[in-house]
Amino acid sequence: MPNPPAGMLANAFRDYFPPALAILALILLWEALARGLGIQVWLLPSPTAVGRATVEWAGLLPQHTFATAYVTLAGFLLSIVAGVAIALLVTISPFAMKTLYPILLGLQSLPKIAIAPLLLMWVGFGPASKIIIVFLVCFFPIVVSTVTGLTSPPLQLIDLARSFATPLWRIYLKIRIPFAVPYLFIGLKVSITLAVTGAVVGEFVAAKEGLGFLILNGVQQFNTPLAFSAMIILGALTVLLYGCVALAELKFVTWQPRSN
Amino acid sequence: MAAAVELTAYVVAGVSRRFTVEGGAPIAALDDVSFSVARGEFVSLVGPSGCGKSTLLRLLGGLDTPDQGHISYGGHRVEGPYAGVGMVFQQPTLLPWRSVVENVLLPIELMGESRSLYLDRAHALLDTVGLAGFTDRRPDELSGGMQQRVGICRAFIHDPGVLLMDEPFAALDLLTRDEMTLELARICQARPVTVVFVTHSIAEAVMLSDRVAVMSARPGRIREVIEVALPRPRGPDAEANPVYHDTVRRIKSLIYDSGAMRRNTS
């Protein structure tokens, strides 16, 4: 049902105006309180102070943003490759399902943050330790959602395919993998938000750059406006990455599994 | 004797199938089942739930193997899936991301053959079930009855010698179900195809079949095979024929008096 452009604009206005207004009101209230109550800038900077800090550090922020974006994306992409591969393996081989899956479940019960200091010891301060943390955080939701998707086709459909003596790879190509795609995207959307958190956790433990590093340093050196600025960029980065996954979902997912 | 072999589609000889439930005693789904199906014949399997109808159908399709006895199709022992089988299930099991015509062509792709050779046939099949105007629609845009029609076209796309149907109309409303029964009778009249049809509905079985195999439950056995002497072609008026009622009554008494139902509910 394509709406006429005017109608679409009106709809967009109706959808986006109330939240935009609420956010603006919140910022104004924050500014008014910070000024009116005379709160120290290192305790709670006003929005204008955060804005000033952002402009002041504008030369440095991109470098740190890219550092965080890099480890987030690298860990996320690695976890997609490995997660999908493991999901294929455990659905194809009952032996792998029995041996590998319980181990994965056990590993998942370890808090990833607890592993961070160890990783530091093993692979050092560089981006590798952050990429591994992001990978570990993202990996599990992707495996679980992909396994669910690959095993979601009705048994009778698999029977039908088997009745044509269809080779296993073709059952995957034509039936199981297409069935898994919407489920995979559920996992990806969960993972991408976890990914940013994972990167920041890694940077908190020890780093030479990144938005997490800026936040920690900002707070330690009483440069709270800078910490806020980094935090807001971090939020924007998460929204941007999530938006990219959602866009890819719109492009690749042409049907939605019905809950039965 | 060679002629007799050619005229036979299925020979089921002393077939038993047990399933082991974890921690429990093995359950006999089928016990010493023997019957045969002639080429071009329409045979229904009816019986209470748990009588192993679906298990038997999977065995016929080579999707499962019997513990005892053997099954042959066209004189060859069934040891796995073989060419020329079409299957229809209770759920249409269509691929939701594909159009109607692409769903009908799925078996061709699964067999690794060229779709373009079968495109005309797909359209012709959809035409015969009244779906000519819906070929580019997605399954979720279709009613349950229409989806099941697509499933039937899919089963016919590779011109199978045999159709194995597992309660294909059980999920449909009664009116659609009656309509589909007549439609299937018409389609099978027009094409030389052997059909083994699993159903709970005695009326449906009598309307469609040349013979009805009545089964009892736990262990699944064939109690009796009943000939349906209704003349063909069978239209809606076939139900008015006294033969229809006699046959339905006979099958009912076999099922209800066998004790199978009582044992099932106790």
mmCIF file of N, CA, C and O in Angstrom, chain B residues 96-143:
data_model
loop_
_atom_site.group_PDB
_atom_site.id
_atom_site.type_symbol
_atom_site.label_atom_id
_atom_site.label_comp_id
_atom_site.label_asym_id
_atom_site.label_seq_id
_atom_site.Cartn_x
_atom_site.Cartn_y
_atom_site.Cartn_z
ATOM 1 N N PRO B 96 8.099 -20.471 2.530
ATOM 2 C CA PRO B 96 7.374 -19.201 2.637
ATOM 3 C C PRO B 96 7.976 -18.062 1.813
ATOM 4 O O PRO B 96 7.291 -17.097 1.524
ATOM 5 N N TRP B 97 9.259 -18.177 1.451
ATOM 6 C CA TRP B 97 9.893 -17.080 0.720
ATOM 7 C C TRP B 97 9.761 -17.251 -0.794
ATOM 8 O O TRP B 97 10.197 -16.404 -1.556
ATOM 9 N N ARG B 98 9.151 -18.337 -1.213
ATOM 10 C CA ARG B 98 9.030 -18.580 -2.648
ATOM 11 C C ARG B 98 7.620 -18.338 -3.144
ATOM 12 O O ARG B 98 6.662 -18.570 -2.418
ATOM 13 N N SER B 99 7.506 -17.959 -4.413
ATOM 14 C CA SER B 99 6.197 -17.809 -5.025
ATOM 15 C C SER B 99 5.581 -19.195 -5.217
ATOM 16 O O SER B 99 6.249 -20.221 -5.077
ATOM 17 N N VAL B 100 4.285 -19.201 -5.528
ATOM 18 C CA VAL B 100 3.560 -20.450 -5.738
ATOM 19 C C VAL B 100 4.241 -21.320 -6.801
ATOM 20 O O VAL B 100 4.527 -22.496 -6.571
ATOM 21 N N VAL B 101 4.558 -20.722 -7.941
ATOM 22 C CA VAL B 101 5.120 -21.527 -9.035
ATOM 23 C C VAL B 101 6.528 -22.013 -8.674
ATOM 24 O O VAL B 101 6.901 -23.154 -8.982
ATOM 25 N N GLU B 102 7.275 -21.201 -7.945
ATOM 26 C CA GLU B 102 8.606 -21.636 -7.516
ATOM 27 C C GLU B 102 8.522 -22.783 -6.509
ATOM 28 O O GLU B 102 9.405 -23.638 -6.464
ATOM 29 N N ASN B 103 7.462 -22.771 -5.695
ATOM 30 C CA ASN B 103 7.255 -23.878 -4.771
ATOM 31 C C ASN B 103 6.946 -25.170 -5.514
ATOM 32 O O ASN B 103 7.419 -26.241 -5.148
ATOM 33 N N VAL B 104 6.131 -25.049 -6.573
ATOM 34 C CA VAL B 104 5.783 -26.232 -7.355
ATOM 35 C C VAL B 104 7.038 -26.808 -8.017
ATOM 36 O O VAL B 104 7.179 -28.021 -8.168
ATOM 37 N N LEU B 105 7.976 -25.920 -8.353
ATOM 38 C CA LEU B 105 9.197 -26.359 -9.043
ATOM 39 C C LEU B 105 10.284 -26.867 -8.088
ATOM 40 O O LEU B 105 11.328 -27.350 -8.537
ATOM 41 N N LEU B 106 10.042 -26.775 -6.776
ATOM 42 C CA LEU B 106 11.072 -27.179 -5.808
ATOM 43 C C LEU B 106 11.623 -28.600 -6.032
ATOM 44 O O LEU B 106 12.839 -28.794 -6.039
ATOM 45 N N PRO B 107 10.745 -29.603 -6.256
ATOM 46 C CA PRO B 107 11.288 -30.959 -6.465
ATOM 47 C C PRO B 107 12.279 -31.028 -7.629
ATOM 48 O O PRO B 107 13.277 -31.753 -7.547
ATOM 49 N N ILE B 108 12.021 -30.257 -8.676
ATOM 50 C CA ILE B 108 12.914 -30.255 -9.839
ATOM 51 C C ILE B 108 14.301 -29.774 -9.420
ATOM 52 O O ILE B 108 15.323 -30.363 -9.781
ATOM 53 N N GLU B 109 14.332 -28.711 -8.605
ATOM 54 C CA GLU B 109 15.619 -28.188 -8.132
ATOM 55 C C GLU B 109 16.304 -29.176 -7.201
ATOM 56 O O GLU B 109 17.515 -29.356 -7.259
ATOM 57 N N LEU B 110 15.494 -29.803 -6.335
ATOM 58 C CA LEU B 110 16.088 -30.746 -5.384
ATOM 59 C C LEU B 110 16.698 -31.939 -6.119
ATOM 60 O O LEU B 110 17.676 -32.522 -5.683
ATOM 61 N N MET B 111 16.097 -32.290 -7.260
ATOM 62 C CA MET B 111 16.637 -33.404 -8.042
ATOM 63 C C MET B 111 17.778 -32.948 -8.943
ATOM 64 O O MET B 111 18.383 -33.754 -9.643
ATOM 65 N N GLY B 112 18.047 -31.640 -8.941
ATOM 66 C CA GLY B 112 19.158 -31.115 -9.720
ATOM 67 C C GLY B 112 18.872 -31.034 -11.207
ATOM 68 O O GLY B 112 19.790 -31.063 -12.027
ATOM 69 N N GLU B 113 17.581 -30.931 -11.547
ATOM 70 C CA GLU B 113 17.235 -30.814 -12.968
ATOM 71 C C GLU B 113 16.939 -29.355 -13.313
ATOM 72 O O GLU B 113 16.827 -28.502 -12.445
ATOM 73 N N SER B 114 16.775 -29.107 -14.610
ATOM 74 C CA SER B 114 16.582 -27.738 -15.066
ATOM 75 C C SER B 114 15.129 -27.307 -14.893
ATOM 76 O O SER B 114 14.208 -27.954 -15.385
ATOM 77 N N ARG B 115 14.935 -26.198 -14.181
ATOM 78 C CA ARG B 115 13.593 -25.698 -13.903
ATOM 79 C C ARG B 115 12.842 -25.317 -15.167
ATOM 80 O O ARG B 115 11.631 -25.507 -15.265
ATOM 81 N N SER B 116 13.578 -24.752 -16.120
ATOM 82 C CA SER B 116 12.910 -24.188 -17.303
ATOM 83 C C SER B 116 12.141 -25.246 -18.085
ATOM 84 O O SER B 116 11.115 -24.960 -18.695
ATOM 85 N N LEU B 117 12.633 -26.515 -18.010
ATOM 86 C CA LEU B 117 11.951 -27.596 -18.722
ATOM 87 C C LEU B 117 10.566 -27.883 -18.141
ATOM 88 O O LEU B 117 9.709 -28.451 -18.805
ATOM 89 N N TYR B 118 10.374 -27.516 -16.878
ATOM 90 C CA TYR B 118 9.140 -27.885 -16.181
ATOM 91 C C TYR B 118 8.209 -26.698 -15.929
ATOM 92 O O TYR B 118 7.169 -26.849 -15.317
ATOM 93 N N LEU B 119 8.623 -25.529 -16.410
ATOM 94 C CA LEU B 119 7.854 -24.320 -16.121
ATOM 95 C C LEU B 119 6.436 -24.405 -16.699
ATOM 96 O O LEU B 119 5.454 -24.086 -16.021
ATOM 97 N N ASP B 120 6.334 -24.839 -17.945
ATOM 98 C CA ASP B 120 5.012 -24.951 -18.584
ATOM 99 C C ASP B 120 4.134 -25.943 -17.830
ATOM 100 O O ASP B 120 2.952 -25.706 -17.612
ATOM 101 N N ARG B 121 4.754 -27.046 -17.444
ATOM 102 C CA ARG B 121 4.012 -28.066 -16.708
ATOM 103 C C ARG B 121 3.509 -27.526 -15.371
ATOM 104 O O ARG B 121 2.368 -27.801 -14.965
ATOM 105 N N ALA B 122 4.356 -26.756 -14.692
ATOM 106 C CA ALA B 122 3.958 -26.164 -13.414
ATOM 107 C C ALA B 122 2.727 -25.277 -13.598
ATOM 108 O O ALA B 122 1.765 -25.357 -12.829
ATOM 109 N N HIS B 123 2.771 -24.455 -14.631
ATOM 110 C CA HIS B 123 1.635 -23.559 -14.891
ATOM 111 C C HIS B 123 0.383 -24.352 -15.250
ATOM 112 O O HIS B 123 -0.719 -24.026 -14.802
ATOM 113 N N ALA B 124 0.559 -25.418 -16.044
ATOM 114 C CA ALA B 124 -0.586 -26.242 -16.438
ATOM 115 C C ALA B 124 -1.210 -26.911 -15.205
ATOM 116 O O ALA B 124 -2.436 -26.934 -15.057
ATOM 117 N N LEU B 125 -0.361 -27.415 -14.298
ATOM 118 C CA LEU B 125 -0.863 -28.063 -13.081
ATOM 119 C C LEU B 125 -1.633 -27.069 -12.213
ATOM 120 O O LEU B 125 -2.726 -27.366 -11.728
ATOM 121 N N LEU B 126 -1.062 -25.883 -12.048
ATOM 122 C CA LEU B 126 -1.723 -24.867 -11.224
ATOM 123 C C LEU B 126 -3.057 -24.463 -11.850
ATOM 124 O O LEU B 126 -4.027 -24.173 -11.148
ATOM 125 N N ASP B 127 -3.081 -24.477 -13.181
ATOM 126 C CA ASP B 127 -4.307 -24.162 -13.903
ATOM 127 C C ASP B 127 -5.396 -25.188 -13.581
ATOM 128 O O ASP B 127 -6.553 -24.823 -13.338
ATOM 129 N N THR B 128 -5.031 -26.470 -13.537
ATOM 130 C CA THR B 128 -6.035 -27.505 -13.307
ATOM 131 C C THR B 128 -6.637 -27.431 -11.895
ATOM 132 O O THR B 128 -7.743 -27.901 -11.684
ATOM 133 N N VAL B 129 -5.926 -26.833 -10.942
ATOM 134 C CA VAL B 129 -6.503 -26.716 -9.601
ATOM 135 C C VAL B 129 -7.021 -25.300 -9.339
ATOM 136 O O VAL B 129 -7.287 -24.924 -8.197
ATOM 137 N N GLY B 130 -7.148 -24.516 -10.422
ATOM 138 C CA GLY B 130 -7.762 -23.191 -10.306
ATOM 139 C C GLY B 130 -6.870 -22.138 -9.683
ATOM 140 O O GLY B 130 -7.352 -21.167 -9.106
ATOM 141 N N LEU B 131 -5.556 -22.313 -9.805
ATOM 142 C CA LEU B 131 -4.638 -21.331 -9.211
ATOM 143 C C LEU B 131 -3.859 -20.561 -10.282
ATOM 144 O O LEU B 131 -2.810 -19.985 -9.984
ATOM 145 N N ALA B 132 -4.387 -20.542 -11.509
ATOM 146 C CA ALA B 132 -3.671 -19.883 -12.605
ATOM 147 C C ALA B 132 -3.373 -18.418 -12.286
ATOM 148 O O ALA B 132 -2.314 -17.902 -12.632
ATOM 149 N N GLY B 133 -4.276 -17.765 -11.570
ATOM 150 C CA GLY B 133 -4.081 -16.341 -11.285
ATOM 151 C C GLY B 133 -3.222 -16.077 -10.064
ATOM 152 O O GLY B 133 -3.034 -14.933 -9.666
ATOM 153 N N PHE B 134 -2.683 -17.145 -9.454
ATOM 154 C CA PHE B 134 -1.971 -16.961 -8.183
ATOM 155 C C PHE B 134 -0.521 -17.416 -8.247
ATOM 156 O O PHE B 134 0.122 -17.554 -7.218
ATOM 157 N N THR B 135 -0.001 -17.636 -9.463
ATOM 158 C CA THR B 135 1.309 -18.274 -9.594
ATOM 159 C C THR B 135 2.436 -17.464 -8.966
ATOM 160 O O THR B 135 3.424 -18.034 -8.513
ATOM 161 N N ASP B 136 2.287 -16.121 -8.928
ATOM 162 C CA ASP B 136 3.368 -15.301 -8.402
ATOM 163 C C ASP B 136 3.139 -14.878 -6.955
ATOM 164 O O ASP B 136 3.910 -14.096 -6.402
ATOM 165 N N ARG B 137 2.066 -15.397 -6.336
ATOM 166 C CA ARG B 137 1.788 -15.040 -4.949
ATOM 167 C C ARG B 137 2.668 -15.842 -4.007
ATOM 168 O O ARG B 137 3.162 -16.908 -4.356
ATOM 169 N N ARG B 138 2.820 -15.314 -2.790
ATOM 170 C CA ARG B 138 3.507 -16.044 -1.730
ATOM 171 C C ARG B 138 2.493 -16.933 -1.003
ATOM 172 O O ARG B 138 1.317 -16.569 -0.916
ATOM 173 N N PRO B 139 2.954 -18.061 -0.457
ATOM 174 C CA PRO B 139 2.035 -18.962 0.255
ATOM 175 C C PRO B 139 1.177 -18.267 1.315
ATOM 176 O O PRO B 139 0.006 -18.583 1.465
ATOM 177 N N ASP B 140 1.789 -17.304 2.072
ATOM 178 C CA ASP B 140 1.012 -16.693 3.165
ATOM 179 C C ASP B 140 -0.117 -15.794 2.644
ATOM 180 O O ASP B 140 -0.930 -15.307 3.428
ATOM 181 N N GLU B 141 -0.167 -15.558 1.343
ATOM 182 C CA GLU B 141 -1.272 -14.788 0.778
ATOM 183 C C GLU B 141 -2.430 -15.706 0.385
ATOM 184 O O GLU B 141 -3.456 -15.236 -0.100
ATOM 185 N N LEU B 142 -2.225 -17.026 0.553
ATOM 186 C CA LEU B 142 -3.218 -18.004 0.106
ATOM 187 C C LEU B 142 -3.951 -18.627 1.297
ATOM 188 O O LEU B 142 -3.399 -18.701 2.390
ATOM 189 N N SER B 143 -5.175 -19.084 1.048
ATOM 190 C CA SER B 143 -5.913 -19.795 2.088
ATOM 191 C C SER B 143 -5.315 -21.188 2.279
ATOM 192 O O SER B 143 -4.528 -21.654 1.451
#
